[in-house]
Tab-separated table of C-alpha atoms in Angstrom:
chain	number	residue	atom	x	y	z
A	1	MET	CA	-0.201	0.208	-0.090
A	2	PRO	CA	1.164	3.575	-0.952
A	3	TYR	CA	1.383	6.258	1.549
A	4	PHE	CA	-0.010	9.591	0.277
A	5	VAL	CA	0.895	13.033	0.738
A	6	PHE	CA	-1.893	16.102	1.415
A	7	ARG	CA	-1.955	19.462	1.807
A	8	ILE	CA	-4.668	20.313	3.857
A	9	ALA	CA	-6.180	24.222	3.146
A	10	ALA	CA	-8.375	25.897	6.502
A	11	ASP	CA	-11.528	24.646	3.894
A	12	ARG	CA	-10.613	21.200	4.828
A	13	GLN	CA	-10.364	20.519	1.029
A	14	HIS	CA	-7.490	17.903	0.059
A	15	SER	CA	-4.922	18.388	-2.536
A	16	LEU	CA	-2.730	15.146	-3.482
A	17	LEU	CA	0.834	16.526	-3.081
A	18	GLY	CA	2.777	12.996	-4.245
A	19	THR	CA	2.161	9.261	-3.602
A	20	TYR	CA	5.583	7.203	-1.968
A	21	GLU	CA	5.923	3.652	-2.050
A	22	LYS	CA	8.245	3.605	0.833
A	23	TYR	CA	7.764	5.641	4.405
A	24	PRO	CA	11.505	7.257	4.204
A	25	GLU	CA	10.541	8.767	1.107
A	26	ALA	CA	6.970	10.279	2.275
A	27	LYS	CA	8.673	11.581	5.532
A	28	ALA	CA	11.201	13.122	3.966
A	29	ALA	CA	8.760	14.763	1.242
A	30	CYS	CA	6.602	15.767	4.104
A	31	ARG	CA	9.263	17.560	5.680
A	32	ASP	CA	10.447	19.548	2.885
A	33	LEU	CA	7.056	20.592	2.064
A	34	ARG	CA	7.030	21.730	5.538
A	35	ALA	CA	10.343	23.424	5.498
A	36	LYS	CA	9.064	25.568	2.550
A	37	GLU	CA	5.655	27.011	3.787
A	38	SER	CA	5.587	30.141	6.082
A	39	PRO	CA	4.725	29.957	9.874
A	40	THR	CA	1.263	31.986	9.282
A	41	ASP	CA	0.552	30.063	6.263
A	42	PRO	CA	-2.557	28.004	7.760
A	43	THR	CA	-2.512	24.917	5.341
A	44	ALA	CA	-1.590	21.442	6.726
A	45	ILE	CA	0.980	18.856	5.103
A	46	ARG	CA	-0.261	15.469	6.483
A	47	MET	CA	0.562	11.536	5.261
A	48	ALA	CA	-1.828	8.503	5.047
A	49	PHE	CA	-0.915	4.915	4.147
A	50	ALA	CA	-3.680	3.773	2.690
A	51	LYS	CA	-5.397	1.134	-0.121
A	52	SER	CA	-6.431	4.206	-2.620
A	53	GLU	CA	-6.435	8.442	-2.710
A	54	TYR	CA	-10.118	8.068	-2.013
A	55	GLU	CA	-9.201	6.035	1.371
A	56	ALA	CA	-6.904	8.235	2.788
A	57	LYS	CA	-8.602	11.471	2.537
A	58	ARG	CA	-11.447	9.686	4.139
A	59	LEU	CA	-8.544	8.441	7.281
A	60	LEU	CA	-7.297	12.119	6.961
A	61	SER	CA	-11.130	13.842	7.405
A	62	GLU	CA	-12.584	11.877	10.054
A	63	LYS	CA	-12.663	12.149	13.657
A	64	ARG	CA	-10.205	10.408	15.789
A	65	THR	CA	-11.213	9.284	18.967
A	66	PRO	CA	-8.329	9.586	21.930
A	67	SER	CA	-6.929	6.602	22.970
A	68	SER	CA	-5.976	7.882	26.149
A	69	PRO	CA	-6.617	9.908	28.971
A	70	LEU	CA	-3.486	12.239	27.748
A	71	GLU	CA	-4.418	12.867	24.287
A	72	GLU	CA	-7.991	13.280	25.243
A	73	TRP	CA	-6.912	16.275	27.651
A	74	GLU	CA	-4.276	17.285	24.445
A	75	ALA	CA	-7.493	17.852	22.306
């Protein structure tokens, strides 16, 4: 399964930036893209591991339930 890298805008629109077969490649791409952005830019760079682009978008857009009390406190 590939890794999908998306830019998520403030209005929750996902735009695919790249697809990678290996995690280190996807991680490096995310780091490079984040380094090029300005600190005031409201977009986010996110990565998802999924079978398809549609599945990756769904995973990134669904609200996760906290798995621990610490995560719940941070949210």
